CSV table of C-alpha atoms and ligand atoms in Angstrom, one decimal:
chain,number,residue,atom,x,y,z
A,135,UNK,CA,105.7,29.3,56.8
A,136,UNK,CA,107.7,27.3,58.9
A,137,UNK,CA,111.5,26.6,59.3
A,138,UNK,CA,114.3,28.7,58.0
A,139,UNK,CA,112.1,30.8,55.8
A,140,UNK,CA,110.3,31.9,58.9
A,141,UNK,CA,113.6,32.6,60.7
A,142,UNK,CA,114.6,34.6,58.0
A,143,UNK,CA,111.8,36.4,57.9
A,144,UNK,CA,111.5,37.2,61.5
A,145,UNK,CA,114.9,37.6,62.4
A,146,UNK,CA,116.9,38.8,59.1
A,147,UNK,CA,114.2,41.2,57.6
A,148,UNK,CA,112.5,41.5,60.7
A,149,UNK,CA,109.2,41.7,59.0
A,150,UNK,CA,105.5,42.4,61.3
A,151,UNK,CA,101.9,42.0,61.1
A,152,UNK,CA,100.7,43.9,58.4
A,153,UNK,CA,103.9,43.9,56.2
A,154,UNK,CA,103.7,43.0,52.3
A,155,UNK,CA,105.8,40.0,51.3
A,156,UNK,CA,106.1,37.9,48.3
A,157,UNK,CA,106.8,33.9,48.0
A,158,UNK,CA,106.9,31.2,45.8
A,159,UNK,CA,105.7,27.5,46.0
A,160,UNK,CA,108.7,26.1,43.8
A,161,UNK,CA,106.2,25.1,41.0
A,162,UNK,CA,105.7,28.4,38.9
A,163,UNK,CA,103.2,30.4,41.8
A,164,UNK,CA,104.3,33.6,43.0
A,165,UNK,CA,102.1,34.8,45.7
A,166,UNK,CA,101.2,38.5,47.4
A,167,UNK,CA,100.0,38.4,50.8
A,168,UNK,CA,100.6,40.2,54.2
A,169,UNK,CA,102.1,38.8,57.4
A,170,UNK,CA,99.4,38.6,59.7
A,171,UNK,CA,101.2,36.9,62.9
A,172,UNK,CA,104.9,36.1,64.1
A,173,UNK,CA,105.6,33.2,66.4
A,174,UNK,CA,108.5,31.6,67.2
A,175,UNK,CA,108.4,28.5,65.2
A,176,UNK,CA,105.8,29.8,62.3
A,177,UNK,CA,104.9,32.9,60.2
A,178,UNK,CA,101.2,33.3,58.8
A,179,UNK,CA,99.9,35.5,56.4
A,180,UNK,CA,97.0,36.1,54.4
A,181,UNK,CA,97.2,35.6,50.0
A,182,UNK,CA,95.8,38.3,48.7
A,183,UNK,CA,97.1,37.9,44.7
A,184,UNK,CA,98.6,35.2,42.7
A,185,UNK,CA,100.4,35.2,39.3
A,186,UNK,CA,102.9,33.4,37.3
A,187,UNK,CA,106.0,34.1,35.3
A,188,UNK,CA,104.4,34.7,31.7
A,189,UNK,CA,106.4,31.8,29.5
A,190,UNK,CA,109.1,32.6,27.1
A,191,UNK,CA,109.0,34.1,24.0
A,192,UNK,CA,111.6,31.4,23.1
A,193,UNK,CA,112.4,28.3,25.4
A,194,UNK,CA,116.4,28.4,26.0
A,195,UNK,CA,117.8,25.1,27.0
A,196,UNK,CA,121.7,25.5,28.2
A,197,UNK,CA,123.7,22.3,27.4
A,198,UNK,CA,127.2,23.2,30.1
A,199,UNK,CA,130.3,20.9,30.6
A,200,UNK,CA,130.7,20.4,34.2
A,201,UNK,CA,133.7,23.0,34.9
A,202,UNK,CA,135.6,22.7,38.2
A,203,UNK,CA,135.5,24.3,41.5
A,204,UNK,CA,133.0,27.5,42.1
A,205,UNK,CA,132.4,28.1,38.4
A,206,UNK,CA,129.2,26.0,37.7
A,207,UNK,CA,127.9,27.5,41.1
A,208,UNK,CA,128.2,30.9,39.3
A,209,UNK,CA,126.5,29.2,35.8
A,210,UNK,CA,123.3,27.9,37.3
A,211,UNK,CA,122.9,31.2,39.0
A,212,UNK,CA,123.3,33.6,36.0
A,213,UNK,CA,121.6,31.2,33.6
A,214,UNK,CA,119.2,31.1,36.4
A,215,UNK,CA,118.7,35.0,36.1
A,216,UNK,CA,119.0,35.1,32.9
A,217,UNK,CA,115.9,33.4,32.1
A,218,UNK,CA,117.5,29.5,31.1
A,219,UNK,CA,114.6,27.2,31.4
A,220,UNK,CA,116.3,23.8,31.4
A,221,UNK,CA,119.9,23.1,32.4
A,222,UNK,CA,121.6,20.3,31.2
A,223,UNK,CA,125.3,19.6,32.5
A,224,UNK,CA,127.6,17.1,30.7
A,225,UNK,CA,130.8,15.3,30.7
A,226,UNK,CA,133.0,15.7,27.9
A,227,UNK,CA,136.7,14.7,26.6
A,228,UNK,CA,138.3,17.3,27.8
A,229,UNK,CA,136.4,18.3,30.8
A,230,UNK,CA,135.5,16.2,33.7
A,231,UNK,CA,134.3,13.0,34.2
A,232,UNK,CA,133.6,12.8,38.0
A,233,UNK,CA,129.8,12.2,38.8
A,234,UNK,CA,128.8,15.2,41.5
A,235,UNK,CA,127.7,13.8,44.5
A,236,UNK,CA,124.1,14.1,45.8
A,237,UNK,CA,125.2,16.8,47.9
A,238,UNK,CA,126.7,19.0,45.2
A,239,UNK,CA,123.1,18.1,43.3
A,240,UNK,CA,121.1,19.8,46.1
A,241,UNK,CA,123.6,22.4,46.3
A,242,UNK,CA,122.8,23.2,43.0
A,243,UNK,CA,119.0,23.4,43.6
A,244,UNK,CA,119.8,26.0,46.2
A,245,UNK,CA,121.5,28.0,44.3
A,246,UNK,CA,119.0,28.2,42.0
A,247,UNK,CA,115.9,28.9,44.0
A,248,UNK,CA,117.8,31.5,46.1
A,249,UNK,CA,118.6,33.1,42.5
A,250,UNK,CA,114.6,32.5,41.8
A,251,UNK,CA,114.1,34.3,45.1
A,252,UNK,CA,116.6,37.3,44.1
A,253,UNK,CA,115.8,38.0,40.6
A,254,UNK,CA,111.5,37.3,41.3
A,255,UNK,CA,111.1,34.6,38.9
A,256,UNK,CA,108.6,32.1,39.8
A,257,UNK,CA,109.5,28.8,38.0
A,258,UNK,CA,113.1,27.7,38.5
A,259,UNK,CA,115.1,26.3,35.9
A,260,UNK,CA,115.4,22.8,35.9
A,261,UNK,CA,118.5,20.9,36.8
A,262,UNK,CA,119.0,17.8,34.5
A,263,UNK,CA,121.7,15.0,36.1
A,264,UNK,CA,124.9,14.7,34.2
A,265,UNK,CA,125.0,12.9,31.4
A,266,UNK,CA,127.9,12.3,28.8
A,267,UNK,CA,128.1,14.5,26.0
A,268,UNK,CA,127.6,12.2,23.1
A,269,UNK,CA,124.3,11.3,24.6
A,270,UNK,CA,123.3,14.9,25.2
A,271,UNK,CA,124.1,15.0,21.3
A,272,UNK,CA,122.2,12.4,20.0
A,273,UNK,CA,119.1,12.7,22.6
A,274,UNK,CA,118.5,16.3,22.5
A,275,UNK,CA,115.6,17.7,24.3
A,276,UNK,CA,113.1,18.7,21.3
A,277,UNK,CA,114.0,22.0,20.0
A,278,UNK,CA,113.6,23.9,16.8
A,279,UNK,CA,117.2,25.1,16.5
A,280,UNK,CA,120.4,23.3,18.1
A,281,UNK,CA,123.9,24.9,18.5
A,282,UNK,CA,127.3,24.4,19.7
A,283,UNK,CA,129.8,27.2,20.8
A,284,UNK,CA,133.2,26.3,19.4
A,285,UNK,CA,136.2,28.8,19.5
A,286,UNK,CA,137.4,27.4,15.5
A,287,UNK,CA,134.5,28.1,13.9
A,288,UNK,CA,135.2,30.6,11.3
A,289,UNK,CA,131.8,30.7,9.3
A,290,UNK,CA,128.8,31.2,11.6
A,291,UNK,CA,128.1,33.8,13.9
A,292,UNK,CA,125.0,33.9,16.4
A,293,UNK,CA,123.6,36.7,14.4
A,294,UNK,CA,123.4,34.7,10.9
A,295,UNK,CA,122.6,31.3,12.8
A,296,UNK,CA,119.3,32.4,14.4
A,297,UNK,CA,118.2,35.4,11.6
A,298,UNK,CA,116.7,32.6,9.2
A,299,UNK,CA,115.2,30.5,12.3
A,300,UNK,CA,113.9,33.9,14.0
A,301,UNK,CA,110.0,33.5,13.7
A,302,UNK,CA,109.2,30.0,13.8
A,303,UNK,CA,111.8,29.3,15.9
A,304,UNK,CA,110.3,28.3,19.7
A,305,UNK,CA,112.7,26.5,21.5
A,306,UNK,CA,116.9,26.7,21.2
A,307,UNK,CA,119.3,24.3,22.7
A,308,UNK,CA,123.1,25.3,23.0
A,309,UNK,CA,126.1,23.5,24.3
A,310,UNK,CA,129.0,25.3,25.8
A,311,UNK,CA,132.3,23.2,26.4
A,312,UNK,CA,134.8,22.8,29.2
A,313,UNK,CA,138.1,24.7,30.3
A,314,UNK,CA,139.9,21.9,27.8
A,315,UNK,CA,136.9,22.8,24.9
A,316,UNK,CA,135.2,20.3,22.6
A,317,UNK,CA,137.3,17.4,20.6
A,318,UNK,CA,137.1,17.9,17.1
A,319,UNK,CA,135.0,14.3,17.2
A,320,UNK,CA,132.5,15.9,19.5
A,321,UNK,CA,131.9,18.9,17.2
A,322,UNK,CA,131.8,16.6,14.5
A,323,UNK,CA,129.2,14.4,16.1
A,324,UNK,CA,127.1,17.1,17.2
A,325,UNK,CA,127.3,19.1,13.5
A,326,UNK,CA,126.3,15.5,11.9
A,327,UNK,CA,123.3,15.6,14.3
A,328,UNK,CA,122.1,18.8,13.4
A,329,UNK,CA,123.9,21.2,15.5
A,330,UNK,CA,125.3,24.5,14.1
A,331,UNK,CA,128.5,25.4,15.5
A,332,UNK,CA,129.1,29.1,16.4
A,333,UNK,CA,131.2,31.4,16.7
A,334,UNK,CA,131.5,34.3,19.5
A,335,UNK,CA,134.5,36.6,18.3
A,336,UNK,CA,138.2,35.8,17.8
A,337,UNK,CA,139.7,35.9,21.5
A,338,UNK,CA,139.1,32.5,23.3
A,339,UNK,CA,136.8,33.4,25.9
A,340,UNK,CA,137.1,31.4,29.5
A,341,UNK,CA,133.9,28.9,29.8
A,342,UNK,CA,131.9,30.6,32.2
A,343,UNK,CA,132.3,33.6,30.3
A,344,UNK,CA,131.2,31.9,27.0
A,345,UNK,CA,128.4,30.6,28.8
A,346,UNK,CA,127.2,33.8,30.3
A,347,UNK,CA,128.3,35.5,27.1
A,348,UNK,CA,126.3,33.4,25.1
A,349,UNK,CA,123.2,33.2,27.1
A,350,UNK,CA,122.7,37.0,27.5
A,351,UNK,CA,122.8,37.6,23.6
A,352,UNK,CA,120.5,34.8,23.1
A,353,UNK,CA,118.0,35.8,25.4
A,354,UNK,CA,118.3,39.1,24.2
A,355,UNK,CA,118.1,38.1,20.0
A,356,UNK,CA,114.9,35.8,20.9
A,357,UNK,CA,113.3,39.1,22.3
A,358,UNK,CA,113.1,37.0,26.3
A,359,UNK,CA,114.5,40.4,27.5
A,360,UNK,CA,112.1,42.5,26.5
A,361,UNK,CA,110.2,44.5,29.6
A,362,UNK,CA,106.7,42.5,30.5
A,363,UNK,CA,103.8,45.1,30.9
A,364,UNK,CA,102.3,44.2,34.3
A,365,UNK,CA,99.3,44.0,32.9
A,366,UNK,CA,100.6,41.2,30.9
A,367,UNK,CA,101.0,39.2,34.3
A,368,UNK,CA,98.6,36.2,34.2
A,369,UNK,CA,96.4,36.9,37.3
A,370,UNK,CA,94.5,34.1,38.8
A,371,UNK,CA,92.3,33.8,41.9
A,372,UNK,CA,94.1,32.9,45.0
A,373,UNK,CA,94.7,29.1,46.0
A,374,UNK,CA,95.1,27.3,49.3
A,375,UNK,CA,98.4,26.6,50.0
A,376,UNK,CA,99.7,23.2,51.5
A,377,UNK,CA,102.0,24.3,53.8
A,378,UNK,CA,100.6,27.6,54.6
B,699,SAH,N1,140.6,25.1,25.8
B,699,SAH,C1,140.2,25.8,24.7
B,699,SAH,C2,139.2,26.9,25.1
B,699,SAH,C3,138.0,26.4,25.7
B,699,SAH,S1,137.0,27.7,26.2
B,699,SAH,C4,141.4,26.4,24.1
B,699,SAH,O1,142.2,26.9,24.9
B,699,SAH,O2,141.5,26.4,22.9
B,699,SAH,C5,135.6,26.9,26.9
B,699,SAH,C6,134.3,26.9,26.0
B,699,SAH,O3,133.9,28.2,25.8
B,699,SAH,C7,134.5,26.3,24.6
B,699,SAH,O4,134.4,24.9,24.6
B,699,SAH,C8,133.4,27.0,23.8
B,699,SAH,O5,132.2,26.3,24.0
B,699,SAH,C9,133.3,28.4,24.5
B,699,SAH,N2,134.1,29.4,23.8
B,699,SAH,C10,135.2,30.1,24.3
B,699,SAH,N3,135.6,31.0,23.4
B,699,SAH,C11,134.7,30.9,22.3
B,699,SAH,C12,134.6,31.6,21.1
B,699,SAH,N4,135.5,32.6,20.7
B,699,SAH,N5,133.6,31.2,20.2
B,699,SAH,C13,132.8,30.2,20.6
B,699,SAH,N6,132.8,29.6,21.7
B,699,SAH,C14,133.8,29.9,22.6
């Protein structure tokens, strides 16, 4: 390892020869090995396991309005936690309509791998660019069930949206709106493609707490909390890495 990674390891955890450490390769790999030497520019050490984050029960895809300020920062690393696979952020009516720069792009990758790092999941989610809503609506990603979080819906809750779908259902999108909410022609576009709008109580919840709200009961209904036996790990022999 080379760069800030091996800054960090020498000079913030202040790690030596013979010490355990885990990383990642950025494409699903999570790797045991054991520090072998500390230079100044470079760390080495020597693989001694590899596995991968076992996939979903259910694959979660997270349709978010682009909010303002800090608050998508805090999104892609909760969803990030939280097990979202895909993120895919949106401009809306009533939300914003500025592109994010390159920058705040990257940013956004950071945030995510450094949650990756934190919370030990080996794949990160993947960051999809901004698109407009309406597009988002009518070119889903493939999924079994599609919803859309709307504070006026007064028939469907989460629980009676996915009890039916429950078993064969593999893969859920679900769109959470801006600090403005959806236009009634947005939920009307997205219920005419499919979408089920739902309900999450009678208070008007802020977005990013919709949004982390709504993930964590999701994940939890579709069973993508439940504890993962380590035995369940997929264990595979050790490969060469590029970079070492
Ligand atoms: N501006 C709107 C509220 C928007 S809240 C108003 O004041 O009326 C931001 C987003 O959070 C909404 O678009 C919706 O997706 C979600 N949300 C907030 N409260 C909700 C609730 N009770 N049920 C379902 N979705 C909710």
């Amino acid at each position: 390892m080379t760069g800030p990674e091996a800054h960090h390891l020498r000079t913030v955890l202040r790690l030596s020869p013979g010490d355990p450490i885990t990383f990642f390769d950025g494409t699903g790999a999570r790797y045991q090995a054991r520090i072998e030497r500390i230079l100044k520019d470079r760390v080495t050490a020597t693989i001694i396991g590899q596995t991968r984050d076992l996939p979903p029960k259910v694959h979660l895809h997270l349709g978010q309005a682009l909010l303002k300020g800090q608050k998508m920062d805090l999104i892609l690393q909760k969803a990030t936690e939280l097990g979202v696979e895909a993120i895919y952020p949106f401009y809306s009516e009533h939300g914003i309509h500025k592109q994010p720069r390159d920058t705040q792009m990257d940013r956004w990758q950071r945030i995510v791998i450094e949650a990756c790092k934190q919370c030990d999941r080996a794949t990160p989610p993947e960051i999809h660019t901004p698109r407009e809503v309406t597009d988002l609506i009518t070119q889903p990603p493939p999924c079994d069930a599609r919803l859309i979080f709307w504070e006026h819906e007064t028939r469907h809750t989460l629980k009676d949206v996915l009890a039916p779908h429950n078993k064969d259902c593999r893969s859920v999108l679900f769109l959470l709106g801006p600090e403005g909410g959806f236009s009634e022609t947005e939920v009307a576009c997205a219920q005419k493609e499919g979408f089920i709008p739902v309900s999450l109580g009678p208070r008007i919840l802020r977005a990013e707490t919709a949004t982390l709200a709504a993930t964590a009961i999701l994940q939890f209904t579709l069973g993508n909390l439940d504890p993962v036996l380590p035995d369940d790990q997929e264990k595979s022999p050790c490969a060469p890495l590029s970079n070492g």
